[in-house]
């Protein structure tokens, strides 16, 4: 797909250029609205009301800076982050860097497996263990979509995102029974704290679900799907429009994630049960598998039956669209670091098998109630891997030798390094809690 999308001359009108450049950040933003995000946002709202809304906002802001920098690297150097690491770092770093990237992609794919399995369980009432195994068949979807090219994939993803966003927008701003206190939300956004036990672990999961390491590799590759000229005005134009694309797409992703957390707080926080249409009572506690009852956040708008169906379709859609970007990211890191080229369906099959195995093991060991725990653990793994992608990205884009006059300006320099240091500090500080929580997920209790 390299250089497969034509772009107009740099002197063309704003909308003509914007139409040509829009797309890569939308594909990347899918990773910011995948089942992993749903799991962390739902549990945050259900357990701590708006207490972690500030983490969603901060993580989204850091993600915008990182994706803007990633796109800049791809536009200026003509290489993705994996290729830059291979070419500009010592040869011995290739294997560990590649393996760490693969761990992140497998962790992300675990979230897509679980989200898609829950969706199949809701739609067809399949046992969750069988639903997990069936998700391996999504390789057929990848093959079908890749035949139609990058623009078709981007259009499908936009439609899926829009469906979810519109439903949540109506609930928060239109329906009186789910309209939140905007004053309380605003206060929560600007008052960071970890006052309650379990907040830090969940915050690390939110960051891992938002600032995804494999997306930093992917975005620097996707911008090269545009047929860019290498003269100075064309590079400046490409940087500007990719920045606009990133800011718009990831701002929408922030609002969707914030909406999921807010509605979970409205529907679940402080409650022991919800009565749905027909008098059925759905009970839950702090240990509930929130992803499996999350369709109740749509029930006030659509009724329980329709909410269950739409939620399942949206969850399946987010899982499958994230699967597309995960497959692309896997190809980018494998070819970039190792110069290995294998067929997309083989690549997809290997990654999906690696994701299915731990899901089958944990669900077989602990039962269906472990889905949200596994989702959050997968996002914590992503957060722990983030520094290994962020620091090389910032190193290259802060260098005049590598980027010339297009190196990061003072704003990107300060924001990028501050984000990387903050995330790394949270990872190190929260590592003991993360290891304890991981052990609890595996053995239960």
GROMACS .gro file of N, CA and C in nm, residues 122 268 276 280 282 290-300 303-304 307-309 311-312:
model
   69
  122UNK      N    1  -2.309  -1.252   2.318
  122UNK     CA    2  -2.433  -1.175   2.329
  122UNK      C    3  -2.525  -1.196   2.209
  268UNK      N    4  -2.383   0.206   3.657
  268UNK     CA    5  -2.335   0.101   3.747
  268UNK      C    6  -2.287   0.149   3.884
  276UNK      N    7  -3.432  -0.426   3.404
  276UNK     CA    8  -3.446  -0.402   3.261
  276UNK      C    9  -3.589  -0.431   3.218
  280UNK      N   10  -3.685  -0.810   3.441
  280UNK     CA   11  -3.565  -0.887   3.475
  280UNK      C   12  -3.466  -0.799   3.552
  282UNK      N   13  -3.081  -0.744   3.670
  282UNK     CA   14  -2.941  -0.780   3.648
  282UNK      C   15  -2.862  -0.731   3.769
  290UNK      N   16  -1.764  -0.641   3.387
  290UNK     CA   17  -1.836  -0.524   3.335
  290UNK      C   18  -1.855  -0.528   3.184
  291UNK      N   19  -1.761  -0.583   3.112
  291UNK     CA   20  -1.773  -0.585   2.966
  291UNK      C   21  -1.895  -0.665   2.921
  292UNK      N   22  -1.937  -0.762   3.003
  292UNK     CA   23  -2.048  -0.848   2.965
  292UNK      C   24  -2.185  -0.789   3.000
  293UNK      N   25  -2.186  -0.687   3.085
  293UNK     CA   26  -2.314  -0.619   3.115
  293UNK      C   27  -2.313  -0.476   3.061
  294UNK      N   28  -2.209  -0.442   2.984
  294UNK     CA   29  -2.194  -0.304   2.936
  294UNK      C   30  -2.305  -0.261   2.841
  295UNK      N   31  -2.373  -0.357   2.777
  295UNK     CA   32  -2.482  -0.320   2.688
  295UNK      C   33  -2.591  -0.243   2.760
  296UNK      N   34  -2.596  -0.254   2.894
  296UNK     CA   35  -2.697  -0.181   2.972
  296UNK      C   36  -2.676  -0.030   2.966
  297UNK      N   37  -2.554   0.015   2.927
  297UNK     CA   38  -2.532   0.159   2.912
  297UNK      C   39  -2.609   0.215   2.793
  298UNK      N   40  -2.648   0.129   2.699
  298UNK     CA   41  -2.727   0.173   2.583
  298UNK      C   42  -2.876   0.149   2.603
  299UNK      N   43  -2.914   0.077   2.709
  299UNK     CA   44  -3.055   0.040   2.729
  299UNK      C   45  -3.148   0.160   2.744
  300UNK      N   46  -3.107   0.270   2.813
  300UNK     CA   47  -3.199   0.384   2.823
  300UNK      C   48  -3.239   0.442   2.688
  303UNK      N   49  -3.370   0.043   2.465
  303UNK     CA   50  -3.437  -0.075   2.520
  303UNK      C   51  -3.336  -0.187   2.531
  304UNK      N   52  -3.362  -0.281   2.618
  304UNK     CA   53  -3.262  -0.383   2.650
  304UNK      C   54  -3.225  -0.472   2.531
  307UNK      N   55  -3.041  -0.272   2.268
  307UNK     CA   56  -2.912  -0.230   2.323
  307UNK      C   57  -2.813  -0.344   2.322
  308UNK      N   58  -2.861  -0.464   2.360
  308UNK     CA   59  -2.773  -0.581   2.362
  308UNK      C   60  -2.720  -0.610   2.222
  309UNK      N   61  -2.810  -0.602   2.121
  309UNK     CA   62  -2.770  -0.631   1.984
  309UNK      C   63  -2.673  -0.526   1.931
  311UNK      N   64  -2.488  -0.307   2.099
  311UNK     CA   65  -2.361  -0.311   2.171
  311UNK      C   66  -2.274  -0.426   2.121
  312UNK      N   67  -2.337  -0.542   2.101
  312UNK     CA   68  -2.260  -0.658   2.053
  312UNK      C   69  -2.202  -0.630   1.915
   0.00000   0.00000   0.00000
